[in-house]
């Protein structure tokens, strides 16, 4: 049985790993199903993490985090956790490959993933013109026109990024007000390559055997429009990844909000002693790297205290 298992290697999980190992825990494993770094690695820029003087991309920003943790003894295993089971003296992690690992306590930091918009043709053409990652796929549209869907921070920032590569970006949003930070919206409005298509929804992603060829839109006032683009980037929010906390009865092993976020207190403790939830997964998460990292530190410090008192 290990002392502490951390599930997810984004900013929350890596910071939990750093604080747990640097705080003296010897037997800590972080499980990550993809590449450590989390969802910020799909971002073309991060400029609001304290101390950053030069705007950098998400992959470069996260690269040193894993190395810093492993220096203090964090073990990282590339494994996908299927579910966490409560057992008498701790928890049992069940992995997708069928293996298991027992741990005295667990910090869950599984974050969230991009949501699909539910448009006709979106799933059919996903990966063939429909994308949720401008950093990954933007270059395929060098010198071409693309569309971006959404009015949040991700849509505006990635539209700006794509405007550096593409000849034109149609920014399609269902309202004429934005969730995105006002300064980002102002930057986008000043960008000549971005056309704002507001009060409009995409009714269908059009395509053929080569992939996406265009979009069929309708405006709130009933007018319709067709845009010829080979690519659409969908940034319509995030779905929380809470499935590792499912129980066998269609519920969860700890208390959740109706939206599927984990209920936590100020120490990131869930309703189940020995189990913490951090970052985008938890209730009222501000969905910022700095906050996810802060949560990870808080949970790890509390886990050290818990292990001292309970084991
Ligand atoms: P995540 O970063 O989502 O990491 C979770 C990790 O858990 C992932 O690596 C995932 O692979 C892993 N995982 C999930 N399920 C399992 C499983 N079952 N088993 C094993 N591993 C699992 N925030 C900012 O502060 N500034 C920005 O400029 C900014 N820009 C952004 C741009 C984009 C395009 C996006 C998508 C987000 C941006 N954010 C930004 C938000 C920020 O990335 C998130 O708030 C932050 O990454 C949350 O960290 P986390 O550790 O909670 O989760
Ligand atoms: P978001 O803030 O939830 O915004 C989603 C956008 O998509 C909204 O404008 C929403 O419209 C629109 N939308 C939702 N469903 C839609 C649908 N089916 N069809 C068309 N449009 C739809 O998501 P996000 O931009 O991905 O950001 C997620 C979180 O990460 C946020 O908390 C954000 O602040 C954070 N983040 C921060 C930064 C940063 O700090 N620089 C960068 C990126 C992300 P409505 O507005 O009409 O609801």
mmCIF file of C-alpha atoms and ligand atoms in Angstrom:
data_model
loop_
_atom_site.group_PDB
_atom_site.id
_atom_site.type_symbol
_atom_site.label_atom_id
_atom_site.label_comp_id
_atom_site.label_asym_id
_atom_site.label_seq_id
_atom_site.Cartn_x
_atom_site.Cartn_y
_atom_site.Cartn_z
ATOM 1 C CA UNK A 1 0.000 0.000 0.000
ATOM 2 C CA UNK A 2 1.421 3.385 -0.977
ATOM 3 C CA UNK A 3 1.023 6.482 1.214
ATOM 4 C CA UNK A 4 -0.563 8.781 -1.332
ATOM 5 C CA UNK A 5 -1.940 8.370 -4.851
ATOM 6 C CA UNK A 6 -2.496 11.455 -6.985
ATOM 7 C CA UNK A 7 -4.774 11.069 -9.990
ATOM 8 C CA UNK A 8 -4.095 13.494 -12.846
ATOM 9 C CA UNK A 9 -0.912 15.326 -13.792
ATOM 10 C CA UNK A 10 -2.154 18.825 -14.555
ATOM 11 C CA UNK A 11 -1.190 21.891 -12.505
ATOM 12 C CA UNK A 12 -3.184 20.621 -9.494
ATOM 13 C CA UNK A 13 -1.759 17.082 -9.495
ATOM 14 C CA UNK A 14 1.825 18.143 -10.126
ATOM 15 C CA UNK A 15 1.722 20.745 -7.367
ATOM 16 C CA UNK A 16 0.180 18.210 -4.978
ATOM 17 C CA UNK A 17 3.037 15.856 -5.909
ATOM 18 C CA UNK A 18 5.632 18.567 -5.319
ATOM 19 C CA UNK A 19 4.311 19.551 -1.891
ATOM 20 C CA UNK A 20 3.705 15.950 -0.767
ATOM 21 C CA UNK A 21 7.209 14.741 -1.627
ATOM 22 C CA UNK A 22 9.003 17.906 -0.579
ATOM 23 C CA UNK A 23 6.962 17.726 2.644
ATOM 24 C CA UNK A 24 8.506 14.346 3.445
ATOM 25 C CA UNK A 25 6.143 11.680 2.068
ATOM 26 C CA UNK A 26 8.228 8.888 0.599
ATOM 27 C CA UNK A 27 5.775 6.695 -1.209
ATOM 28 C CA UNK A 28 3.773 8.929 -3.540
ATOM 29 C CA UNK A 29 2.691 8.005 -7.068
ATOM 30 C CA UNK A 30 0.984 10.328 -9.558
ATOM 31 C CA UNK A 31 -1.040 8.593 -12.266
ATOM 32 C CA UNK A 32 -1.524 10.388 -15.597
ATOM 33 C CA UNK A 33 -3.392 8.961 -18.546
ATOM 34 C CA UNK A 34 -1.879 11.245 -21.190
ATOM 35 C CA UNK A 35 1.013 13.660 -21.098
ATOM 36 C CA UNK A 36 1.722 15.401 -17.752
ATOM 37 C CA UNK A 37 0.869 19.093 -17.900
ATOM 38 C CA UNK A 38 -2.902 19.000 -18.204
ATOM 39 C CA UNK A 39 -5.184 21.013 -20.419
ATOM 40 C CA UNK A 40 -3.066 24.180 -20.406
ATOM 41 C CA UNK A 41 -0.679 22.305 -22.725
ATOM 42 C CA UNK A 42 -3.314 22.780 -25.454
ATOM 43 C CA UNK A 43 -3.160 26.562 -24.973
ATOM 44 C CA UNK A 44 -1.211 28.762 -27.329
ATOM 45 C CA UNK A 45 -0.455 31.284 -24.602
ATOM 46 C CA UNK A 46 -0.429 31.844 -20.890
ATOM 47 C CA UNK A 47 0.221 35.295 -19.544
ATOM 48 C CA UNK A 48 -1.653 35.429 -16.223
ATOM 49 C CA UNK A 49 0.382 33.033 -14.087
ATOM 50 C CA UNK A 50 2.191 35.180 -11.505
ATOM 51 C CA UNK A 51 5.824 35.840 -12.277
ATOM 52 C CA UNK A 52 5.630 35.267 -16.010
ATOM 53 C CA UNK A 53 7.315 38.181 -17.744
ATOM 54 C CA UNK A 54 7.165 36.710 -21.245
ATOM 55 C CA UNK A 55 3.982 35.215 -22.709
ATOM 56 C CA UNK A 56 4.649 31.578 -23.463
ATOM 57 C CA UNK A 57 2.745 28.571 -24.840
ATOM 58 C CA UNK A 58 1.227 25.964 -22.522
ATOM 59 C CA UNK A 59 3.620 23.133 -23.360
ATOM 60 C CA UNK A 60 6.756 25.209 -22.685
ATOM 61 C CA UNK A 61 5.162 26.595 -19.527
ATOM 62 C CA UNK A 62 4.390 23.155 -18.046
ATOM 63 C CA UNK A 63 7.565 21.367 -19.175
ATOM 64 C CA UNK A 64 9.629 22.018 -15.996
ATOM 65 C CA UNK A 65 6.823 21.083 -13.572
ATOM 66 C CA UNK A 66 7.209 17.267 -13.812
ATOM 67 C CA UNK A 67 10.987 17.445 -13.637
ATOM 68 C CA UNK A 68 10.790 19.597 -10.498
ATOM 69 C CA UNK A 69 8.498 17.033 -8.800
ATOM 70 C CA UNK A 70 10.522 13.977 -9.701
ATOM 71 C CA UNK A 71 13.608 15.663 -8.213
ATOM 72 C CA UNK A 72 11.854 15.498 -4.821
ATOM 73 C CA UNK A 73 10.880 11.845 -5.272
ATOM 74 C CA UNK A 74 7.470 11.889 -6.944
ATOM 75 C CA UNK A 75 6.924 8.768 -9.023
ATOM 76 C CA UNK A 76 4.913 9.320 -12.184
ATOM 77 C CA UNK A 77 3.152 6.394 -13.855
ATOM 78 C CA UNK A 78 1.433 6.755 -17.203
ATOM 79 C CA UNK A 79 -1.769 4.892 -16.370
ATOM 80 C CA UNK A 80 -5.440 5.680 -16.672
ATOM 81 C CA UNK A 81 -7.452 5.289 -13.483
ATOM 82 C CA UNK A 82 -10.886 3.803 -14.027
ATOM 83 C CA UNK A 83 -12.282 4.241 -10.527
ATOM 84 C CA UNK A 84 -11.410 4.750 -6.878
ATOM 85 C CA UNK A 85 -12.870 2.299 -4.360
ATOM 86 C CA UNK A 86 -13.089 2.937 -0.609
ATOM 87 C CA UNK A 87 -11.621 0.003 1.344
ATOM 88 C CA UNK A 88 -11.328 -0.456 5.113
ATOM 89 C CA UNK A 89 -7.794 0.951 5.552
ATOM 90 C CA UNK A 90 -7.744 3.404 2.636
ATOM 91 C CA UNK A 91 -8.541 3.249 -1.060
ATOM 92 C CA UNK A 92 -8.044 0.907 -3.998
ATOM 93 C CA UNK A 93 -7.349 2.380 -7.437
ATOM 94 C CA UNK A 94 -8.604 0.312 -10.355
ATOM 95 C CA UNK A 95 -6.767 1.000 -13.618
ATOM 96 C CA UNK A 96 -8.081 0.660 -17.144
ATOM 97 C CA UNK A 97 -5.521 -2.079 -17.849
ATOM 98 C CA UNK A 98 -7.120 -4.204 -15.108
ATOM 99 C CA UNK A 99 -4.391 -3.697 -12.490
ATOM 100 C CA UNK A 100 -4.988 -2.291 -8.973
ATOM 101 C CA UNK A 101 -3.066 -0.258 -6.402
ATOM 102 C CA UNK A 102 -3.961 0.372 -2.768
ATOM 103 C CA UNK A 103 -3.223 3.757 -1.210
ATOM 104 C CA UNK A 104 -3.697 5.163 2.291
ATOM 105 C CA UNK A 105 -5.117 8.355 0.814
ATOM 106 C CA UNK A 106 -5.895 9.886 -2.587
ATOM 107 C CA UNK A 107 -5.857 13.359 -4.152
ATOM 108 C CA UNK A 108 -8.022 13.512 -7.265
ATOM 109 C CA UNK A 109 -7.060 16.144 -9.870
ATOM 110 C CA UNK A 110 -8.606 14.863 -13.097
ATOM 111 C CA UNK A 111 -9.623 18.299 -14.385
ATOM 112 C CA UNK A 112 -11.887 18.727 -17.365
ATOM 113 C CA UNK A 113 -11.986 18.266 -21.130
ATOM 114 C CA UNK A 114 -13.357 20.355 -24.026
ATOM 115 C CA UNK A 115 -17.111 20.096 -24.524
ATOM 116 C CA UNK A 116 -18.698 19.370 -27.895
ATOM 117 C CA UNK A 117 -21.293 21.887 -29.103
ATOM 118 C CA UNK A 118 -23.767 19.269 -30.290
ATOM 119 C CA UNK A 119 -23.933 20.587 -33.862
ATOM 120 C CA UNK A 120 -24.966 18.407 -36.774
ATOM 121 C CA UNK A 121 -21.800 17.120 -38.486
ATOM 122 C CA UNK A 122 -19.517 18.011 -35.528
ATOM 123 C CA UNK A 123 -18.805 14.413 -34.489
ATOM 124 C CA UNK A 124 -18.684 13.139 -38.062
ATOM 125 C CA UNK A 125 -15.965 15.636 -39.003
ATOM 126 C CA UNK A 126 -14.101 15.670 -35.665
ATOM 127 C CA UNK A 127 -10.400 15.379 -36.509
ATOM 128 C CA UNK A 128 -11.160 16.111 -40.173
ATOM 129 C CA UNK A 129 -11.708 19.860 -39.864
ATOM 130 C CA UNK A 130 -13.398 20.081 -36.461
ATOM 131 C CA UNK A 131 -10.887 20.647 -33.643
ATOM 132 C CA UNK A 132 -10.745 21.722 -29.997
ATOM 133 C CA UNK A 133 -7.033 22.600 -30.007
ATOM 134 C CA UNK A 134 -5.637 25.525 -31.982
ATOM 135 C CA UNK A 135 -2.070 24.875 -30.864
ATOM 136 C CA UNK A 136 -2.295 21.298 -32.125
ATOM 137 C CA UNK A 137 -4.151 21.857 -35.396
ATOM 138 C CA UNK A 138 -3.889 25.565 -36.285
ATOM 139 C CA UNK A 139 -0.879 25.067 -38.527
ATOM 140 C CA UNK A 140 -2.910 22.824 -40.880
ATOM 141 C CA UNK A 141 -4.844 25.965 -41.849
ATOM 142 C CA UNK A 142 -1.861 28.223 -42.559
ATOM 143 C CA UNK A 143 -2.992 30.932 -44.995
ATOM 144 C CA UNK A 144 -6.580 29.654 -44.991
ATOM 145 C CA UNK A 145 -9.844 30.898 -43.470
ATOM 146 C CA UNK A 146 -11.154 29.184 -40.316
ATOM 147 C CA UNK A 147 -14.028 29.581 -37.871
ATOM 148 C CA UNK A 148 -13.944 29.669 -34.071
ATOM 149 C CA UNK A 149 -17.069 28.944 -32.033
ATOM 150 C CA UNK A 150 -17.652 30.384 -28.543
ATOM 151 C CA UNK A 151 -17.456 33.603 -26.543
ATOM 152 C CA UNK A 152 -15.331 32.594 -23.548
ATOM 153 C CA UNK A 153 -11.646 33.181 -22.804
ATOM 154 C CA UNK A 154 -10.578 30.132 -24.779
ATOM 155 C CA UNK A 155 -12.454 31.143 -27.945
ATOM 156 C CA UNK A 156 -11.141 34.716 -27.931
ATOM 157 C CA UNK A 157 -7.541 33.821 -27.083
ATOM 158 C CA UNK A 158 -7.389 30.993 -29.599
ATOM 159 C CA UNK A 159 -9.010 33.178 -32.272
ATOM 160 C CA UNK A 160 -6.189 35.670 -31.724
ATOM 161 C CA UNK A 161 -3.639 32.866 -31.975
ATOM 162 C CA UNK A 162 -5.197 31.541 -35.188
ATOM 163 C CA UNK A 163 -5.257 35.055 -36.681
ATOM 164 C CA UNK A 164 -1.437 34.912 -36.700
ATOM 165 C CA UNK A 165 -1.490 31.769 -38.864
ATOM 166 C CA UNK A 166 -4.683 31.950 -40.906
ATOM 167 C CA UNK A 167 -5.820 34.457 -43.503
ATOM 168 C CA UNK A 168 -9.104 35.103 -41.689
ATOM 169 C CA UNK A 169 -10.934 33.950 -38.540
ATOM 170 C CA UNK A 170 -14.729 34.028 -38.245
ATOM 171 C CA UNK A 171 -15.515 34.282 -34.528
ATOM 172 C CA UNK A 172 -19.021 32.895 -34.165
ATOM 173 C CA UNK A 173 -20.847 33.536 -30.890
ATOM 174 C CA UNK A 174 -24.476 33.047 -29.990
ATOM 175 C CA UNK A 175 -24.734 36.392 -28.136
ATOM 176 C CA UNK A 176 -23.212 39.851 -28.522
ATOM 177 C CA UNK A 177 -21.735 39.854 -25.013
ATOM 178 C CA UNK A 178 -18.745 37.785 -23.970
ATOM 179 C CA UNK A 179 -17.673 35.729 -20.973
ATOM 180 C CA UNK A 180 -14.067 36.369 -21.989
ATOM 181 C CA UNK A 181 -11.973 39.014 -20.210
ATOM 182 C CA UNK A 182 -12.709 42.482 -21.653
ATOM 183 C CA UNK A 183 -9.054 43.159 -22.555
ATOM 184 C CA UNK A 184 -8.936 39.975 -24.675
ATOM 185 C CA UNK A 185 -12.182 40.924 -26.418
ATOM 186 C CA UNK A 186 -10.754 44.396 -27.136
ATOM 187 C CA UNK A 187 -7.602 42.847 -28.624
ATOM 188 C CA UNK A 188 -9.710 40.609 -30.858
ATOM 189 C CA UNK A 189 -11.890 43.538 -31.964
ATOM 190 C CA UNK A 190 -8.769 45.417 -33.021
ATOM 191 C CA UNK A 191 -7.505 42.464 -35.048
ATOM 192 C CA UNK A 192 -8.314 43.043 -38.718
ATOM 193 C CA UNK A 193 -8.215 39.338 -39.539
ATOM 194 C CA UNK A 194 -11.041 38.485 -37.102
ATOM 195 C CA UNK A 195 -14.648 38.931 -38.262
ATOM 196 C CA UNK A 196 -17.158 38.826 -35.409
ATOM 197 C CA UNK A 197 -20.251 36.830 -36.348
ATOM 198 C CA UNK A 198 -22.522 37.575 -33.404
ATOM 199 C CA UNK A 199 -25.999 36.467 -32.361
ATOM 200 C CA UNK A 200 -25.429 33.478 -34.608
ATOM 201 C CA UNK A 201 -25.442 29.716 -34.165
ATOM 202 C CA UNK A 202 -23.921 27.017 -36.337
ATOM 203 C CA UNK A 203 -26.709 24.736 -37.576
ATOM 204 C CA UNK A 204 -24.489 22.316 -39.457
ATOM 205 C CA UNK A 205 -20.862 21.550 -40.198
ATOM 206 C CA UNK A 206 -20.744 20.823 -43.920
ATOM 207 C CA UNK A 207 -18.231 18.519 -45.533
ATOM 208 C CA UNK A 208 -17.357 15.771 -47.937
ATOM 209 C CA UNK A 209 -14.856 12.914 -48.107
ATOM 210 C CA UNK A 210 -11.957 15.408 -47.809
ATOM 211 C CA UNK A 211 -13.294 16.848 -44.523
ATOM 212 C CA UNK A 212 -14.992 20.106 -43.543
ATOM 213 C CA UNK A 213 -15.941 22.434 -46.391
ATOM 214 C CA UNK A 214 -18.087 24.998 -44.603
ATOM 215 C CA UNK A 215 -20.713 25.952 -42.046
ATOM 216 C CA UNK A 216 -24.396 26.716 -42.200
ATOM 217 C CA UNK A 217 -25.346 29.463 -39.739
ATOM 218 C CA UNK A 218 -28.490 31.178 -38.606
ATOM 219 C CA UNK A 219 -28.800 34.525 -36.862
ATOM 220 C CA UNK A 220 -31.180 35.403 -34.031
ATOM 221 C CA UNK A 221 -33.187 37.588 -36.438
ATOM 222 C CA UNK A 222 -33.869 34.543 -38.645
ATOM 223 C CA UNK A 223 -31.354 35.338 -41.416
ATOM 224 C CA UNK A 224 -29.129 32.487 -42.578
ATOM 225 C CA UNK A 225 -25.596 32.387 -43.969
ATOM 226 C CA UNK A 226 -23.115 29.888 -45.325
ATOM 227 C CA UNK A 227 -19.373 30.268 -44.684
ATOM 228 C CA UNK A 228 -16.808 28.304 -46.697
ATOM 229 C CA UNK A 229 -14.040 27.180 -44.327
ATOM 230 C CA UNK A 230 -11.969 23.996 -44.124
ATOM 231 C CA UNK A 231 -11.740 24.160 -40.328
ATOM 232 C CA UNK A 232 -13.799 25.024 -37.251
ATOM 233 C CA UNK A 233 -12.396 25.265 -33.724
ATOM 234 C CA UNK A 234 -15.016 24.565 -31.069
ATOM 235 C CA UNK A 235 -14.436 26.288 -27.698
ATOM 236 C CA UNK A 236 -17.792 26.055 -25.939
ATOM 237 C CA UNK A 237 -16.686 25.189 -22.420
ATOM 238 C CA UNK A 238 -15.497 22.211 -20.473
ATOM 239 C CA UNK A 239 -16.915 18.970 -19.078
ATOM 240 C CA UNK A 240 -15.580 17.947 -15.691
ATOM 241 C CA UNK A 241 -13.855 14.512 -15.544
ATOM 242 C CA UNK A 242 -15.431 12.986 -12.452
ATOM 243 C CA UNK A 243 -15.900 9.377 -13.607
ATOM 244 C CA UNK A 244 -13.073 8.016 -11.414
ATOM 245 C CA UNK A 245 -15.252 8.820 -8.414
ATOM 246 C CA UNK A 246 -18.281 6.834 -9.644
ATOM 247 C CA UNK A 247 -19.545 4.048 -7.428
ATOM 248 C CA UNK A 248 -21.210 0.827 -8.562
ATOM 249 C CA UNK A 249 -24.743 2.141 -8.004
ATOM 250 C CA UNK A 250 -24.827 5.019 -10.472
ATOM 251 C CA UNK A 251 -23.724 7.529 -7.827
ATOM 252 C CA UNK A 252 -20.398 8.784 -6.483
ATOM 253 C CA UNK A 253 -18.203 7.748 -3.545
ATOM 254 C CA UNK A 254 -18.232 11.342 -2.237
ATOM 255 C CA UNK A 255 -20.656 14.260 -2.312
ATOM 256 C CA UNK A 256 -20.977 16.127 -5.616
ATOM 257 C CA UNK A 257 -22.730 19.296 -6.775
ATOM 258 C CA UNK A 258 -25.647 18.906 -9.222
ATOM 259 C CA UNK A 259 -23.217 20.015 -11.982
ATOM 260 C CA UNK A 260 -20.885 17.069 -11.225
ATOM 261 C CA UNK A 261 -18.132 18.966 -9.411
ATOM 262 C CA UNK A 262 -16.770 17.537 -6.160
ATOM 263 C CA UNK A 263 -17.893 19.245 -2.967
ATOM 264 C CA UNK A 264 -14.853 20.290 -0.915
ATOM 265 C CA UNK A 265 -14.043 22.438 2.099
ATOM 266 C CA UNK A 266 -11.237 24.990 2.370
ATOM 267 C CA UNK A 267 -8.681 22.162 2.806
ATOM 268 C CA UNK A 268 -9.904 20.501 -0.426
ATOM 269 C CA UNK A 269 -11.234 17.611 1.714
ATOM 270 C CA UNK A 270 -14.160 15.766 0.161
ATOM 271 C CA UNK A 271 -16.963 14.236 2.230
ATOM 272 C CA UNK A 272 -14.853 11.044 2.450
ATOM 273 C CA UNK A 273 -11.893 11.271 4.900
ATOM 274 C CA UNK A 274 -8.578 10.598 3.147
ATOM 275 C CA UNK A 275 -9.876 11.803 -0.231
ATOM 276 C CA UNK A 276 -9.210 15.305 -1.620
ATOM 277 C CA UNK A 277 -10.308 16.941 -4.887
ATOM 278 C CA UNK A 278 -8.442 19.823 -6.495
ATOM 279 C CA UNK A 279 -8.409 22.092 -9.528
ATOM 280 C CA UNK A 280 -11.106 22.264 -12.200
ATOM 281 C CA UNK A 281 -12.793 19.178 -10.734
ATOM 282 C CA UNK A 282 -13.848 20.821 -7.494
ATOM 283 C CA UNK A 283 -16.878 22.977 -6.821
ATOM 284 C CA UNK A 284 -16.538 26.716 -7.498
ATOM 285 C CA UNK A 285 -13.194 26.202 -9.262
ATOM 286 C CA UNK A 286 -12.030 29.475 -10.844
ATOM 287 C CA UNK A 287 -10.512 27.320 -13.634
ATOM 288 C CA UNK A 288 -7.132 28.952 -13.557
ATOM 289 C CA UNK A 289 -3.697 27.352 -13.434
ATOM 290 C CA UNK A 290 -2.693 29.361 -10.381
ATOM 291 C CA UNK A 291 -5.815 28.248 -8.493
ATOM 292 C CA UNK A 292 -5.413 24.583 -9.475
ATOM 293 C CA UNK A 293 -1.796 24.704 -8.312
ATOM 294 C CA UNK A 294 -2.867 26.369 -5.051
ATOM 295 C CA UNK A 295 -5.472 23.648 -4.461
ATOM 296 C CA UNK A 296 -2.838 20.952 -4.993
ATOM 297 C CA UNK A 297 -0.557 22.525 -2.393
ATOM 298 C CA UNK A 298 -3.410 22.865 0.128
ATOM 299 C CA UNK A 299 -4.488 19.230 -0.329
ATOM 300 C CA UNK A 300 -0.955 17.826 -0.107
ATOM 301 C CA UNK A 301 -0.212 19.701 3.111
ATOM 302 C CA UNK A 302 -3.452 18.377 4.581
ATOM 303 C CA UNK A 303 -2.680 14.833 3.378
ATOM 304 C CA UNK A 304 0.661 14.948 5.226
ATOM 305 C CA UNK A 305 -1.230 15.953 8.388
ATOM 306 C CA UNK A 306 -3.847 13.227 7.810
ATOM 307 C CA UNK A 307 -1.233 10.485 7.405
ATOM 308 C CA UNK A 308 0.536 11.660 10.565
ATOM 309 C CA UNK A 309 -2.708 11.373 12.565
ATOM 310 C CA UNK A 310 -4.350 8.313 10.989
ATOM 311 C CA UNK A 311 -1.644 5.857 9.930
HETATM 312 P P1 LIG B 1 -6.167 19.599 -15.932
HETATM 313 O O1 LIG B 1 -5.212 20.615 -16.396
HETATM 314 O O2 LIG B 1 -7.374 19.314 -16.734
HETATM 315 O O3 LIG B 1 -5.347 18.247 -15.706
HETATM 316 C C1 LIG B 1 -5.988 17.036 -15.408
HETATM 317 C C2 LIG B 1 -5.076 15.891 -15.794
HETATM 318 O O4 LIG B 1 -5.664 14.662 -15.336
HETATM 319 C C3 LIG B 1 -4.914 15.744 -17.308
HETATM 320 O O5 LIG B 1 -3.535 15.715 -17.631
HETATM 321 C C4 LIG B 1 -5.619 14.424 -17.640
HETATM 322 O O6 LIG B 1 -4.991 13.708 -18.701
HETATM 323 C C5 LIG B 1 -5.482 13.666 -16.319
HETATM 324 N N1 LIG B 1 -6.537 12.667 -16.126
HETATM 325 C C6 LIG B 1 -7.880 12.851 -16.306
HETATM 326 N N2 LIG B 1 -8.540 11.720 -16.020
HETATM 327 C C7 LIG B 1 -7.599 10.802 -15.663
HETATM 328 C C8 LIG B 1 -7.657 9.430 -15.284
HETATM 329 N N3 LIG B 1 -8.819 8.797 -15.214
HETATM 330 N N4 LIG B 1 -6.503 8.770 -14.996
HETATM 331 C C9 LIG B 1 -5.304 9.420 -15.079
HETATM 332 N N5 LIG B 1 -5.198 10.713 -15.444
HETATM 333 C C10 LIG B 1 -6.318 11.397 -15.728
HETATM 334 N N6 LIG B 1 -5.801 29.008 -17.113
HETATM 335 C C11 LIG B 1 -5.055 30.082 -16.786
HETATM 336 O O7 LIG B 1 -4.810 30.328 -15.601
HETATM 337 N N7 LIG B 1 -4.539 30.898 -17.744
HETATM 338 C C12 LIG B 1 -4.714 30.686 -19.056
HETATM 339 O O8 LIG B 1 -4.238 31.456 -19.901
HETATM 340 C C13 LIG B 1 -5.484 29.551 -19.439
HETATM 341 N N8 LIG B 1 -5.662 29.280 -20.732
HETATM 342 C C14 LIG B 1 -6.330 28.138 -21.091
HETATM 343 C C15 LIG B 1 -6.432 27.842 -22.446
HETATM 344 C C16 LIG B 1 -7.059 26.682 -22.851
HETATM 345 C C17 LIG B 1 -7.136 26.345 -24.320
HETATM 346 C C18 LIG B 1 -7.633 25.817 -21.876
HETATM 347 C C19 LIG B 1 -8.317 24.548 -22.298
HETATM 348 C C20 LIG B 1 -7.558 26.136 -20.523
HETATM 349 C C21 LIG B 1 -6.904 27.287 -20.118
HETATM 350 N N9 LIG B 1 -6.780 27.645 -18.772
HETATM 351 C C22 LIG B 1 -6.034 28.726 -18.416
HETATM 352 C C23 LIG B 1 -7.406 26.850 -17.710
HETATM 353 C C24 LIG B 1 -6.379 25.879 -17.056
HETATM 354 O O9 LIG B 1 -5.709 25.135 -18.065
HETATM 355 C C25 LIG B 1 -7.082 24.926 -16.098
HETATM 356 O O10 LIG B 1 -7.806 25.659 -15.132
HETATM 357 C C26 LIG B 1 -6.066 24.037 -15.368
HETATM 358 O O11 LIG B 1 -5.269 23.309 -16.284
HETATM 359 C C27 LIG B 1 -6.763 23.046 -14.439
HETATM 360 O O12 LIG B 1 -5.799 22.223 -13.872
HETATM 361 P P2 LIG B 1 -6.168 20.791 -13.264
HETATM 362 O O13 LIG B 1 -4.885 20.235 -12.767
HETATM 363 O O14 LIG B 1 -7.309 20.922 -12.348
HETATM 364 O O15 LIG B 1 -6.733 19.931 -14.478
HETATM 365 P P1 LIG B 2 -16.647 29.132 -21.031
HETATM 366 O O1 LIG B 2 -16.071 30.265 -20.263
HETATM 367 O O2 LIG B 2 -17.615 28.224 -20.362
HETATM 368 O O3 LIG B 2 -17.304 29.730 -22.354
HETATM 369 C C1 LIG B 2 -17.968 28.902 -23.252
HETATM 370 C C2 LIG B 2 -18.516 29.750 -24.389
HETATM 371 O O4 LIG B 2 -19.131 28.895 -25.336
HETATM 372 C C3 LIG B 2 -19.567 30.748 -23.929
HETATM 373 O O5 LIG B 2 -19.394 31.955 -24.619
HETATM 374 C C4 LIG B 2 -20.880 30.070 -24.321
HETATM 375 O O6 LIG B 2 -21.871 30.998 -24.702
HETATM 376 C C5 LIG B 2 -20.482 29.290 -25.552
HETATM 377 N N1 LIG B 2 -21.276 28.074 -25.719
HETATM 378 C C6 LIG B 2 -21.542 27.114 -24.800
HETATM 379 N N2 LIG B 2 -22.247 26.116 -25.356
HETATM 380 C C7 LIG B 2 -22.428 26.440 -26.652
HETATM 381 C C8 LIG B 2 -23.065 25.802 -27.749
HETATM 382 N N3 LIG B 2 -23.646 24.603 -27.613
HETATM 383 N N4 LIG B 2 -23.073 26.436 -28.943
HETATM 384 C C9 LIG B 2 -22.476 27.645 -29.100
HETATM 385 N N5 LIG B 2 -21.842 28.287 -28.101
HETATM 386 C C10 LIG B 2 -21.812 27.698 -26.891
HETATM 387 O O7 LIG B 2 -15.485 28.146 -21.597
HETATM 388 P P2 LIG B 2 -13.948 28.411 -21.948
HETATM 389 O O8 LIG B 2 -13.775 29.661 -22.714
HETATM 390 O O9 LIG B 2 -13.436 27.150 -22.513
HETATM 391 O O10 LIG B 2 -13.282 28.615 -20.521
HETATM 392 C C11 LIG B 2 -13.384 27.570 -19.536
HETATM 393 C C12 LIG B 2 -12.763 28.057 -18.247
HETATM 394 O O11 LIG B 2 -11.333 28.184 -18.403
HETATM 395 C C13 LIG B 2 -13.296 29.438 -17.850
HETATM 396 O O12 LIG B 2 -13.450 29.482 -16.475
HETATM 397 C C14 LIG B 2 -12.212 30.354 -18.319
HETATM 398 O O13 LIG B 2 -12.162 31.568 -17.622
HETATM 399 C C15 LIG B 2 -10.944 29.507 -18.122
HETATM 400 N N6 LIG B 2 -9.929 29.983 -19.049
HETATM 401 C C16 LIG B 2 -9.181 31.024 -18.632
HETATM 402 C C17 LIG B 2 -8.275 31.588 -19.486
HETATM 403 C C18 LIG B 2 -7.468 32.735 -18.980
HETATM 404 O O14 LIG B 2 -7.474 32.972 -17.805
HETATM 405 N N7 LIG B 2 -6.765 33.485 -19.809
HETATM 406 C C19 LIG B 2 -8.134 31.109 -20.792
HETATM 407 C C20 LIG B 2 -8.946 30.058 -21.199
HETATM 408 C C21 LIG B 2 -9.853 29.507 -20.310
HETATM 409 P P3 LIG B 2 -22.626 31.914 -23.596
HETATM 410 O O15 LIG B 2 -21.615 32.929 -23.196
HETATM 411 O O16 LIG B 2 -23.773 32.449 -24.355
HETATM 412 O O17 LIG B 2 -23.019 30.964 -22.508
#
